[in-house]
Tab-separated table of C-alpha atoms in Angstrom:
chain	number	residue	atom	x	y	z
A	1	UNK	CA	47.843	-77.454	-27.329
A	2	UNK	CA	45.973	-75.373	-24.669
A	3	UNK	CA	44.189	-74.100	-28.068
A	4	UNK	CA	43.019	-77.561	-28.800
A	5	UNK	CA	42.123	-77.715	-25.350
A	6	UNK	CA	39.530	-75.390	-25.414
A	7	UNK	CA	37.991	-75.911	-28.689
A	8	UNK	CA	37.471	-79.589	-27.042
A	9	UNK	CA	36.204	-78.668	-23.641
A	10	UNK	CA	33.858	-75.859	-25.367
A	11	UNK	CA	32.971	-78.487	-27.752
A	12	UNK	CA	32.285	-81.475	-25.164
A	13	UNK	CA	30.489	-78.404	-23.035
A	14	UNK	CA	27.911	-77.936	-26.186
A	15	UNK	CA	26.904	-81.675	-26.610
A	16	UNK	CA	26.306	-81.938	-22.787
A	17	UNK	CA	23.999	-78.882	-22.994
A	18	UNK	CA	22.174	-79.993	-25.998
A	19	UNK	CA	21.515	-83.458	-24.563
A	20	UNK	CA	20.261	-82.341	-21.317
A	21	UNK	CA	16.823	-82.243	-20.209
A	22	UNK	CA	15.271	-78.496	-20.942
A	23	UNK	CA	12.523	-77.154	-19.030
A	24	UNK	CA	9.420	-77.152	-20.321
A	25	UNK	CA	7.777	-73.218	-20.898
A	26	UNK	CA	5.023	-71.366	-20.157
A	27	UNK	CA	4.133	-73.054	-16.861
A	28	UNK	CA	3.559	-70.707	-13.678
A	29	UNK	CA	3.159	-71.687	-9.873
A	30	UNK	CA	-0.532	-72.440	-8.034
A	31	UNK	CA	1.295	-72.376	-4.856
A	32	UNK	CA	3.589	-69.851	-3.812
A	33	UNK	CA	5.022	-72.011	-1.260
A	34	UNK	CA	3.730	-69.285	1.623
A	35	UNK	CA	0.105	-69.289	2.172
A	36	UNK	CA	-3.222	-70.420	0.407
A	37	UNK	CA	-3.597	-67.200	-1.775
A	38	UNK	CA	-5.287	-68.248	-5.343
A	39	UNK	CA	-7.141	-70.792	-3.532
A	40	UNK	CA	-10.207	-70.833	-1.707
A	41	UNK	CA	-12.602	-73.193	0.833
A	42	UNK	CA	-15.457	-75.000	-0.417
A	43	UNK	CA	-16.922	-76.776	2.649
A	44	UNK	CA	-13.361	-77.429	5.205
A	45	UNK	CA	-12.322	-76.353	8.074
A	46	UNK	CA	-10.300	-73.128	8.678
A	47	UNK	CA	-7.788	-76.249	9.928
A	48	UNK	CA	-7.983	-78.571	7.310
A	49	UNK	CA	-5.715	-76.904	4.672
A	50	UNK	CA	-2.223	-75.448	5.728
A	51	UNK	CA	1.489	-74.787	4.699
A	52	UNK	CA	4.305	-76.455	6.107
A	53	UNK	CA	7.829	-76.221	5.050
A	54	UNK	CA	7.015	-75.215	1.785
A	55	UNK	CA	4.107	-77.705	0.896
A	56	UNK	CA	0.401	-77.707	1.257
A	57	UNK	CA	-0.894	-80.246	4.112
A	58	UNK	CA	-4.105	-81.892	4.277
A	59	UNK	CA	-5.201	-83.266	7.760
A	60	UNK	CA	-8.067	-85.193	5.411
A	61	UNK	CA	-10.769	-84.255	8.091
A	62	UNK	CA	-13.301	-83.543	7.155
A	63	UNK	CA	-14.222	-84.471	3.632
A	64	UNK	CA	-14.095	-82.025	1.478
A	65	UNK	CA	-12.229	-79.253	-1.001
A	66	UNK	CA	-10.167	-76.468	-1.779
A	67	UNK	CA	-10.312	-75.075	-5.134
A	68	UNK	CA	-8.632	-72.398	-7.250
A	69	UNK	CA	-9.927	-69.182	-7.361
A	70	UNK	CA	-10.633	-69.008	-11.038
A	71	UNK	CA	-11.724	-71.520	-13.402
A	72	UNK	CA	-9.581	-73.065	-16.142
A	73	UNK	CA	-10.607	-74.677	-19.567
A	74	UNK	CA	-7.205	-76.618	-21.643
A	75	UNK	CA	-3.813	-76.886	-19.461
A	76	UNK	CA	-1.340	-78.935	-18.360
A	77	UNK	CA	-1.868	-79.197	-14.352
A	78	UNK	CA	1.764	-80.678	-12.513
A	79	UNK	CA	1.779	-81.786	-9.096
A	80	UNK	CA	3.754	-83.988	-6.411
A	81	UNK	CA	1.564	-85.711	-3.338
A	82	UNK	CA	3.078	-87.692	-0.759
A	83	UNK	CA	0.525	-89.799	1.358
A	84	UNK	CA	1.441	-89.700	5.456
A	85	UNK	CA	-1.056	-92.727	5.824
A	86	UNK	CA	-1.000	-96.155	4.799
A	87	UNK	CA	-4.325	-96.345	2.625
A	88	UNK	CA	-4.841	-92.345	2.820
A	89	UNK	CA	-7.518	-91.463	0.245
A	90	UNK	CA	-7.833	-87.598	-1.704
A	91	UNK	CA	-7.773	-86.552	-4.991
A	92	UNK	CA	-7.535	-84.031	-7.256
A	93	UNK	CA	-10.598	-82.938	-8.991
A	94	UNK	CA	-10.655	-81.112	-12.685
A	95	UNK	CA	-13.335	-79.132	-13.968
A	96	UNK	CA	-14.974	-78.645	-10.876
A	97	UNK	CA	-18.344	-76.971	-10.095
A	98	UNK	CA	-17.754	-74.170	-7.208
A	99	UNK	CA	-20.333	-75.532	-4.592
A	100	UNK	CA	-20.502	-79.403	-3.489
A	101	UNK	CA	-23.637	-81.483	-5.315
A	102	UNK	CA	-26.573	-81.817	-3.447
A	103	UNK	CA	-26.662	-84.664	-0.843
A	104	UNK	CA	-22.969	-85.175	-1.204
A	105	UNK	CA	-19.270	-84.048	0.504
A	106	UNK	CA	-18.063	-83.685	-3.314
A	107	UNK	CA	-18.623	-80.990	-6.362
A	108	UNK	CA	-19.483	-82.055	-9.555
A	109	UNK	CA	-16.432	-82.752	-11.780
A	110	UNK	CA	-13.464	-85.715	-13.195
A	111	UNK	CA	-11.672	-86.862	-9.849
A	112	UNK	CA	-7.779	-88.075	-10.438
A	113	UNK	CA	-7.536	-90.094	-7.650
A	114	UNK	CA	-4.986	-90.087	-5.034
A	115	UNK	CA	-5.325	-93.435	-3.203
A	116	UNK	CA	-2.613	-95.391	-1.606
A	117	UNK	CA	-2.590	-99.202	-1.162
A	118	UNK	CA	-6.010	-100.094	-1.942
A	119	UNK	CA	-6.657	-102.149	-5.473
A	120	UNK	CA	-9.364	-104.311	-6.445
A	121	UNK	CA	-10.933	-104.825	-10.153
A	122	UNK	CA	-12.937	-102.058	-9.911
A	123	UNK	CA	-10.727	-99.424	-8.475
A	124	UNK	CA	-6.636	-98.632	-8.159
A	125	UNK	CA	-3.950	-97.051	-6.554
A	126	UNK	CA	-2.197	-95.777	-9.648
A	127	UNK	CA	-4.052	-93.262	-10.894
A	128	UNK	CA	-7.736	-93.908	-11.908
A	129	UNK	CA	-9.985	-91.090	-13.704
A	130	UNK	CA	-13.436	-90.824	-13.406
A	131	UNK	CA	-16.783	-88.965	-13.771
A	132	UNK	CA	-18.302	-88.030	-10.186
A	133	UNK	CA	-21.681	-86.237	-9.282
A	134	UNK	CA	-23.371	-85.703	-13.011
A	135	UNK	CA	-20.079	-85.140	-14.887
A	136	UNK	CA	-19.958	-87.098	-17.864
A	137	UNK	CA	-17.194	-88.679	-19.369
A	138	UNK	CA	-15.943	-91.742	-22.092
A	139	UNK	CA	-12.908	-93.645	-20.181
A	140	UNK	CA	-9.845	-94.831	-22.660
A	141	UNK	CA	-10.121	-98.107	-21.697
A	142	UNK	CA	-13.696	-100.288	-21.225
A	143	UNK	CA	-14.327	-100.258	-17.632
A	144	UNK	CA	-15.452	-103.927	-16.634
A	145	UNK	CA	-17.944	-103.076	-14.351
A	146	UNK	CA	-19.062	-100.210	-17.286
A	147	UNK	CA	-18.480	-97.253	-15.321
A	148	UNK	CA	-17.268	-94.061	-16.392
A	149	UNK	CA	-13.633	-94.944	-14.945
A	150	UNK	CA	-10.463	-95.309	-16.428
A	151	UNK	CA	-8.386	-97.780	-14.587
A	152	UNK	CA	-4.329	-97.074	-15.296
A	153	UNK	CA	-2.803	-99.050	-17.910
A	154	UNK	CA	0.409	-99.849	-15.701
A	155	UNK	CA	0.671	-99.456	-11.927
A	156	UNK	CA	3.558	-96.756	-11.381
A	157	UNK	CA	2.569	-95.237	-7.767
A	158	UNK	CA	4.864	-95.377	-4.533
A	159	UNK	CA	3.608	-96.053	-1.369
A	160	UNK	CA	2.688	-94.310	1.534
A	161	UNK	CA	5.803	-91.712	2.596
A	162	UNK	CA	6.904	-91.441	-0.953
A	163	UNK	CA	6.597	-88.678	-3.432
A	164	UNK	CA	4.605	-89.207	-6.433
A	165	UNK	CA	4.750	-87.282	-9.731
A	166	UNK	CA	0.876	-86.350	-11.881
A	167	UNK	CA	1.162	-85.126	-15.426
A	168	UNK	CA	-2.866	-83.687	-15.867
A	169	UNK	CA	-3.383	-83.141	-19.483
A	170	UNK	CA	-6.747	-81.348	-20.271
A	171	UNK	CA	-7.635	-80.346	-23.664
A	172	UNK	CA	-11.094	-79.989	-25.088
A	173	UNK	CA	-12.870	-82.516	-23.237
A	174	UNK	CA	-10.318	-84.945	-22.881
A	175	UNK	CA	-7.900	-85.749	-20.284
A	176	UNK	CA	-4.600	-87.711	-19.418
A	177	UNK	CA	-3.025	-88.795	-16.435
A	178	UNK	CA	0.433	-89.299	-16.559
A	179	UNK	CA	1.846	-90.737	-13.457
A	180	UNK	CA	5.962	-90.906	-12.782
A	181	UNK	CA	6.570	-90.179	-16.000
A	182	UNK	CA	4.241	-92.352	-18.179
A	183	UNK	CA	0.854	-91.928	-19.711
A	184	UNK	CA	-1.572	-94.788	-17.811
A	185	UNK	CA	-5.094	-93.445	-18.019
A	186	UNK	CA	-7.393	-90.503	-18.902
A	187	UNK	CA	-10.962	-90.508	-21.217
A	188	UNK	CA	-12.470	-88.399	-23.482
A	189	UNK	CA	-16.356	-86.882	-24.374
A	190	UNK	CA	-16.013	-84.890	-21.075
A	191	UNK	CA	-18.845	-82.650	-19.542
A	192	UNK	CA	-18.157	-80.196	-18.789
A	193	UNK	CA	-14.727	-78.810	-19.335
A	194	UNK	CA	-14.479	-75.838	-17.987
A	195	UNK	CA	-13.961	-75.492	-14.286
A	196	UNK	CA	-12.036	-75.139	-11.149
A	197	UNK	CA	-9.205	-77.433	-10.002
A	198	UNK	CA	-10.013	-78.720	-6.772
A	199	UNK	CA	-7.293	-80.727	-3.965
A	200	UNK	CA	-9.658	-83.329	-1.760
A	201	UNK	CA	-9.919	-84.038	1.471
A	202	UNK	CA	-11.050	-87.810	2.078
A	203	UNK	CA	-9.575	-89.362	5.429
A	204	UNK	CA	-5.871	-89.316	4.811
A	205	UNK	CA	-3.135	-86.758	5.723
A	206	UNK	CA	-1.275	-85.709	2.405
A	207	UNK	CA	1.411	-83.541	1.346
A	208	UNK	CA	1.788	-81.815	-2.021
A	209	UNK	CA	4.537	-79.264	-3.560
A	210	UNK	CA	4.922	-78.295	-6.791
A	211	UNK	CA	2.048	-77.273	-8.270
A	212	UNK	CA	1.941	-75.469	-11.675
A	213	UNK	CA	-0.124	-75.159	-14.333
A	214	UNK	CA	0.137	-74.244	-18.521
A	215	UNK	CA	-2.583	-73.096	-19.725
A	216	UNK	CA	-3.430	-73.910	-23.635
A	217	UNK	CA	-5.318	-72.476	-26.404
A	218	UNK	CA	-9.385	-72.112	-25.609
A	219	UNK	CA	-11.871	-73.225	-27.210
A	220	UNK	CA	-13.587	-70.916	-29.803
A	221	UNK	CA	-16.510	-71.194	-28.257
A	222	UNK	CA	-18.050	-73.882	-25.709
A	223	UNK	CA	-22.136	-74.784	-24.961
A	224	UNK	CA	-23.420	-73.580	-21.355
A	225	UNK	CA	-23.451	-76.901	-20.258
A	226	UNK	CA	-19.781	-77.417	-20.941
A	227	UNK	CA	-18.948	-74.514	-17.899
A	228	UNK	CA	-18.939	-75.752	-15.100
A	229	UNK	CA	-21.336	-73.646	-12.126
A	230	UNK	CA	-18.928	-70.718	-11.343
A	231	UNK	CA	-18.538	-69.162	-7.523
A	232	UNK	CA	-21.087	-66.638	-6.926
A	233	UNK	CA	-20.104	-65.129	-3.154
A	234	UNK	CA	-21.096	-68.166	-1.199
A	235	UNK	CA	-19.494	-69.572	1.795
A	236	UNK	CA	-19.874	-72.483	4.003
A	237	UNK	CA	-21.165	-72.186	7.484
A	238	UNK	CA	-20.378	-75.287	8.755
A	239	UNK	CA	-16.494	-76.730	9.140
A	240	UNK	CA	-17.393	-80.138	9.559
A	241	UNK	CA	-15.532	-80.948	12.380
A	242	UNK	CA	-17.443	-78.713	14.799
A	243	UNK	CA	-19.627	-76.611	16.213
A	244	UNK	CA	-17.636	-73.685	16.239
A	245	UNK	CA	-20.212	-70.621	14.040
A	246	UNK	CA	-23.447	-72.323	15.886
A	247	UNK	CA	-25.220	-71.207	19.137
A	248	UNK	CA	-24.396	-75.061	20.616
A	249	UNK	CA	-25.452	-75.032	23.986
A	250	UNK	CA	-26.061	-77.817	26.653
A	251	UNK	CA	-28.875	-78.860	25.987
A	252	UNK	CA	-27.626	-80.026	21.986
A	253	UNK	CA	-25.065	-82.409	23.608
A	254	UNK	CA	-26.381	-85.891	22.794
A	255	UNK	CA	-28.595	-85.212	20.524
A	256	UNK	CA	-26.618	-82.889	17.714
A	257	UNK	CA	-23.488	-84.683	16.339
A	258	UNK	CA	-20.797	-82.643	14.180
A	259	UNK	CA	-20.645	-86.022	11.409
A	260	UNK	CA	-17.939	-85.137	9.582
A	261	UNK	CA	-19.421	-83.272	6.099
A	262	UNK	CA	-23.624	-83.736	7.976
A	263	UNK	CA	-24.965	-82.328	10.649
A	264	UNK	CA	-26.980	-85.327	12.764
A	265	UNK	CA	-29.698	-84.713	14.844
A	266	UNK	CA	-31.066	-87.602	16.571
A	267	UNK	CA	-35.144	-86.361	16.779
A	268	UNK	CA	-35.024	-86.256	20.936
A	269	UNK	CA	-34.428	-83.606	23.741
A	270	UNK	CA	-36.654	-81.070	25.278
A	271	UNK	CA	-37.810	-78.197	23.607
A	272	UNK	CA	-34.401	-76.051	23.565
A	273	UNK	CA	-32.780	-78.923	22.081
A	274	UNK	CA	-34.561	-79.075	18.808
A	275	UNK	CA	-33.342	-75.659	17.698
A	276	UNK	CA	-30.030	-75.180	16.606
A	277	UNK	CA	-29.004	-71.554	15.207
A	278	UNK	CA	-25.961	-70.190	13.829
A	279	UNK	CA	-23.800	-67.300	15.455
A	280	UNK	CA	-24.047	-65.211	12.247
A	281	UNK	CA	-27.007	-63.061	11.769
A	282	UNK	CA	-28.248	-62.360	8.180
A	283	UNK	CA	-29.899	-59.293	6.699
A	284	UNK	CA	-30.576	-60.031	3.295
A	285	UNK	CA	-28.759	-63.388	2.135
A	286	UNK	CA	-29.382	-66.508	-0.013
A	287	UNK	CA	-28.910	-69.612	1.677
A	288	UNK	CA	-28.034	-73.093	0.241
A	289	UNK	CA	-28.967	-76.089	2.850
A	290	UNK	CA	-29.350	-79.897	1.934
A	291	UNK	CA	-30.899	-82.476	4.399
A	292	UNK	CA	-33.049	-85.828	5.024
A	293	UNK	CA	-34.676	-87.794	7.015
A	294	UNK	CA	-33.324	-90.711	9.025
A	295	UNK	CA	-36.504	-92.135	10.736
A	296	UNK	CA	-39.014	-91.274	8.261
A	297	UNK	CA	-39.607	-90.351	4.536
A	298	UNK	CA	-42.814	-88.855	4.648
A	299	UNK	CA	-41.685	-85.780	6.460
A	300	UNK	CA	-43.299	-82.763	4.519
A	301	UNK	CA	-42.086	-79.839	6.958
A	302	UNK	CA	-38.485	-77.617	6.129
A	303	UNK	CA	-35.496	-78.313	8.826
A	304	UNK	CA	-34.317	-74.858	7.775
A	305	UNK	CA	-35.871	-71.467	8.447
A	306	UNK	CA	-34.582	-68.041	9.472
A	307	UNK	CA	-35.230	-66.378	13.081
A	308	UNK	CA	-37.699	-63.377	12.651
A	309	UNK	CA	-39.386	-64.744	9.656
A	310	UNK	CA	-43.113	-66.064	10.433
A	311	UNK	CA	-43.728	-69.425	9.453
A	312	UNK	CA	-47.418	-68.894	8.982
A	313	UNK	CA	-50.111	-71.896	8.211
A	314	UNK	CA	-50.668	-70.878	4.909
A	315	UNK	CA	-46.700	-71.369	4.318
A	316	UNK	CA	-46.199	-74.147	5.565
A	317	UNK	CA	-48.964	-75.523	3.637
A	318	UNK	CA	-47.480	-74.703	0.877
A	319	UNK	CA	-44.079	-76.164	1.503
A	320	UNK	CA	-46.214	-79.641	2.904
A	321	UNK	CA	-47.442	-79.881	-0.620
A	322	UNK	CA	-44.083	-78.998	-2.434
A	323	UNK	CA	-42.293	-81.560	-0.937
A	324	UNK	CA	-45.025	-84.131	-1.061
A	325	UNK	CA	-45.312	-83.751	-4.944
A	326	UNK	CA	-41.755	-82.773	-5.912
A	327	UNK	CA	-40.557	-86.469	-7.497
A	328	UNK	CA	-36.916	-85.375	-7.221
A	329	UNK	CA	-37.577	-86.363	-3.425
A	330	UNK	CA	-38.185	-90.327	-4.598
A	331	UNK	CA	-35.866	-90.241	-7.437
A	332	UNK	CA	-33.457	-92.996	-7.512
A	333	UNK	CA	-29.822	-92.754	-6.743
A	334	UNK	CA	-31.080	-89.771	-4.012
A	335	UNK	CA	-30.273	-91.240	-1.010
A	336	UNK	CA	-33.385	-88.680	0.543
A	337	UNK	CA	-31.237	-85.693	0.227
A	338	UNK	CA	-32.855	-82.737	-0.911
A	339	UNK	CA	-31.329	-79.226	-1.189
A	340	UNK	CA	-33.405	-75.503	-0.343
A	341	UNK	CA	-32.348	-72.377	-1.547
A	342	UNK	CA	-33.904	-69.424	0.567
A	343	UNK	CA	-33.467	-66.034	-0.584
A	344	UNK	CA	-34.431	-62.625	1.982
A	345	UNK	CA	-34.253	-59.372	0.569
A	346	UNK	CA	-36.179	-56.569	1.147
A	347	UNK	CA	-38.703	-58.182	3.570
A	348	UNK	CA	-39.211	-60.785	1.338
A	349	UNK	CA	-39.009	-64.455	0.890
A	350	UNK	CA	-38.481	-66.792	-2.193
A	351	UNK	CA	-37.980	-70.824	-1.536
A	352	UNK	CA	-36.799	-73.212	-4.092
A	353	UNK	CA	-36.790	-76.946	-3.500
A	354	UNK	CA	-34.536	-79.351	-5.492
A	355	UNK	CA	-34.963	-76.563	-8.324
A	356	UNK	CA	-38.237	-76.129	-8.353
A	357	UNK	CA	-40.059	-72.370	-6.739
A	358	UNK	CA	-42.181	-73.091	-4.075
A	359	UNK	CA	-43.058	-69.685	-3.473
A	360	UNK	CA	-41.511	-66.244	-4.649
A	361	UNK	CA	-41.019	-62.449	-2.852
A	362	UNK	CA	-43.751	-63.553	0.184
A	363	UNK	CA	-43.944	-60.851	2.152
A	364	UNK	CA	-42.252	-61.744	5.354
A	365	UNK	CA	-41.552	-58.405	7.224
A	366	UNK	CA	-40.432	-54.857	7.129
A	367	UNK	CA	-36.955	-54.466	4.491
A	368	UNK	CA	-34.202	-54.328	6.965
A	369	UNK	CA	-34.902	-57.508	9.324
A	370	UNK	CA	-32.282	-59.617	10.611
A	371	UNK	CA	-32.308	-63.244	11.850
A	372	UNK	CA	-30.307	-66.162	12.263
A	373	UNK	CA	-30.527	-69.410	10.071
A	374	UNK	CA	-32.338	-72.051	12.030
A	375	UNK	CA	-31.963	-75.803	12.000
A	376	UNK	CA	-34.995	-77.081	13.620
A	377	UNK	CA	-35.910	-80.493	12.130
A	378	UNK	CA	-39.316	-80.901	14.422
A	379	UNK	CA	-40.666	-84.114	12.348
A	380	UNK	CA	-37.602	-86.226	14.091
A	381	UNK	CA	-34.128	-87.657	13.015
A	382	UNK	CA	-32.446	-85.979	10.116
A	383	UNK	CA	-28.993	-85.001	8.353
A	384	UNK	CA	-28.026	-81.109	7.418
A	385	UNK	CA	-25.603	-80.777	5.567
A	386	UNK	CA	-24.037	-78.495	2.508
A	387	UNK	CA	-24.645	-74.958	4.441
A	388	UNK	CA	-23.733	-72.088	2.254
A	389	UNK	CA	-24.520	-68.275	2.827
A	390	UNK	CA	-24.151	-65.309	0.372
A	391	UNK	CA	-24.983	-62.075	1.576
A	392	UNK	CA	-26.816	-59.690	-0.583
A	393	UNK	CA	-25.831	-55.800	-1.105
């Protein structure tokens, strides 16, 4: 009898084992549940991103991302968020460019939103997909406004101070969202799709645990335009939520506003007040810097410059005519923003402007100098905004 027992028990034992769930291989952890390693700041603040009890927290302020440290091409991504606020907005971004696009909080890539409690025709709670900041992409499902959105097939998302489950399939230019369990959106024809993952910060205080990834089988080969623009050494000078890096004295109050992802400057003050300079000072470096004008669109001088360096007549000439015959400055969809690149090395000076050289290796000074980056928008009211530095060997 005891005999029978056993062969029943071990045989009961077997079918419970074979019908239960089995964990699915090959994953590995993007959070180690201690600190941020593997991950690294775009354009936050050293506040905005932390761990608590195990999880990643997002205080949503400002706007902005943290992406991985390397770039991945076909995975599966898991991950659980739990919004803190009633109507909390963030995302997770796929195939993300390392630096934000210029005139604009967010990088280039497909956003998987993470929105809680808003829905209208155009947009959902539940897990839409879309194309942001020249990505390109094919939704599943005909938007009806025709954008390059995939609105969820079903509505599956808990509310605010409830955990919710994403399934991130991406594989060759295509992608699908699974959310709680069941396949509601995704699209196809993506561009590119080969990039960083990135977490978002938009307004709302989130949670998130379990992250892991699977990678999958590359491609053989993929076009340039497919990779998405990789991190070369850059890093943001500005947190976004203050002034902390910048020389802000007394005279700035009133006039210089920390605006969440822009810097504002209202046009007034005395003399001391139009100057604004950062703490750091630069030998060689290339520096990234987007801005416009709020008062005026005919402004032809650069807000940005570097202490040390001598803005002669000649050069500024030639950056009045760049900027007053670039068309990427009237282009539609701009919103005014335009992005500089400077470049010191070697006492000298290269400028590019929305892509295009302005001038290149001016001589500026003896190899060796050292200034601070200058925001000194002298033609009145204006935004900064996107400062990145990357110093040079």
């Amino acid at each position: 009898m005891r005999a029978i027992m056993r062969i029943a028990l071990a045989g009961a034992l077997a079918v419970l084992l074979a019908s239960a769930p089995q964990e699915e291989s090959g994953f590995v952890p993007l959070f180690n549940g201690r600190d941020l390693s593997g991950w690294a700041n775009v354009n936050c603040a050293p506040t905005t991103w932390t761990v608590r009890f195990d999880m990643i927290y997002s205080t949503g302020k400002p706007i902005c991302e943290l992406r991985t440290a390397r770039m991945f091409e076909n995975f599966i991504l898991e991950l659980e968020y739990q919004h803190l606020d009633a109507q909390g907005n963030a995302g997770v971004f796929v195939w993300g460019d390392a630096l934000t696009a210029p005139g604009q909080p967010f990088v280039r890539a497909i956003e998987i939103q993470i929105l809680d409690g808003r829905n209208t025709d155009d947009y959902t709670s539940h897990g839409d997909v879309f194309a942001i900041h020249g990505a390109r992409m094919t939704p599943d499902r005909p938007h009806p406004g025709g954008w390059m959105r995939s609105l969820p097939s079903e509505r599956r998302a808990r509310p605010a101070g409830e955990w919710n489950h994403y399934r991130i399939t991406a594989q060759n230019g295509t992608i699908k969202l699974a959310v709680n369990g069941k396949e509601v959106s995704g699209g196809y024809d993506i561009s590119p799709r080969k990039g960083y993952i990135h977490l978002e910060s938009e307004g709302g205080r989130v949670l998130y645990r379990n992250l892991r990834v699977k990678e999958l089988p590359a491609a053989s080969s993929l076009a340039p335009d497919q990779i998405a623009q990789a991190d070369t050494g850059f890093v943001p000078l500005y947190t976004g939520v203050d002034f902390s890096g910048w020389q802000y004295l007394k005279d700035h109050e009133g006039h210089w506003d920390a605006k969440d992802w822009t810097i504002a400057y209202d046009g007034g003050g005395e003399a001391a007040a139009r100057t604004l300079r950062s703490e750091m000072v630069f030998g060689d470096a290339e520096i990234i810097a987007d801005w416009r004008w709020t008062n005026t669109r005919d402004a032809k001088t650069l807000p940005i410059w570097l202490d040390g360096v001598p803005l002669t007549t000649e050069t500024q000439a030639t950056i009045a005519r760049a900027l007053a015959t670039n068309p990427i400055a009237s282009s539609s969809g701009s919103g005014g923003w335009r992005r500089a690149g400077l470049t010191r090395r070697g006492g000298r000076l290269s400028l590019v402007i929305d892509r295009q050289t302005v001038f290149e290796n001016l001589a500026v000074g003896p190899a060796g100098g050292r200034g601070r980056l200058v925001l000194q928008p002298q033609e009145g009211a204006a935004e900064i905004a996107n400062l990145f530095v990357k110093r040079l060997p």
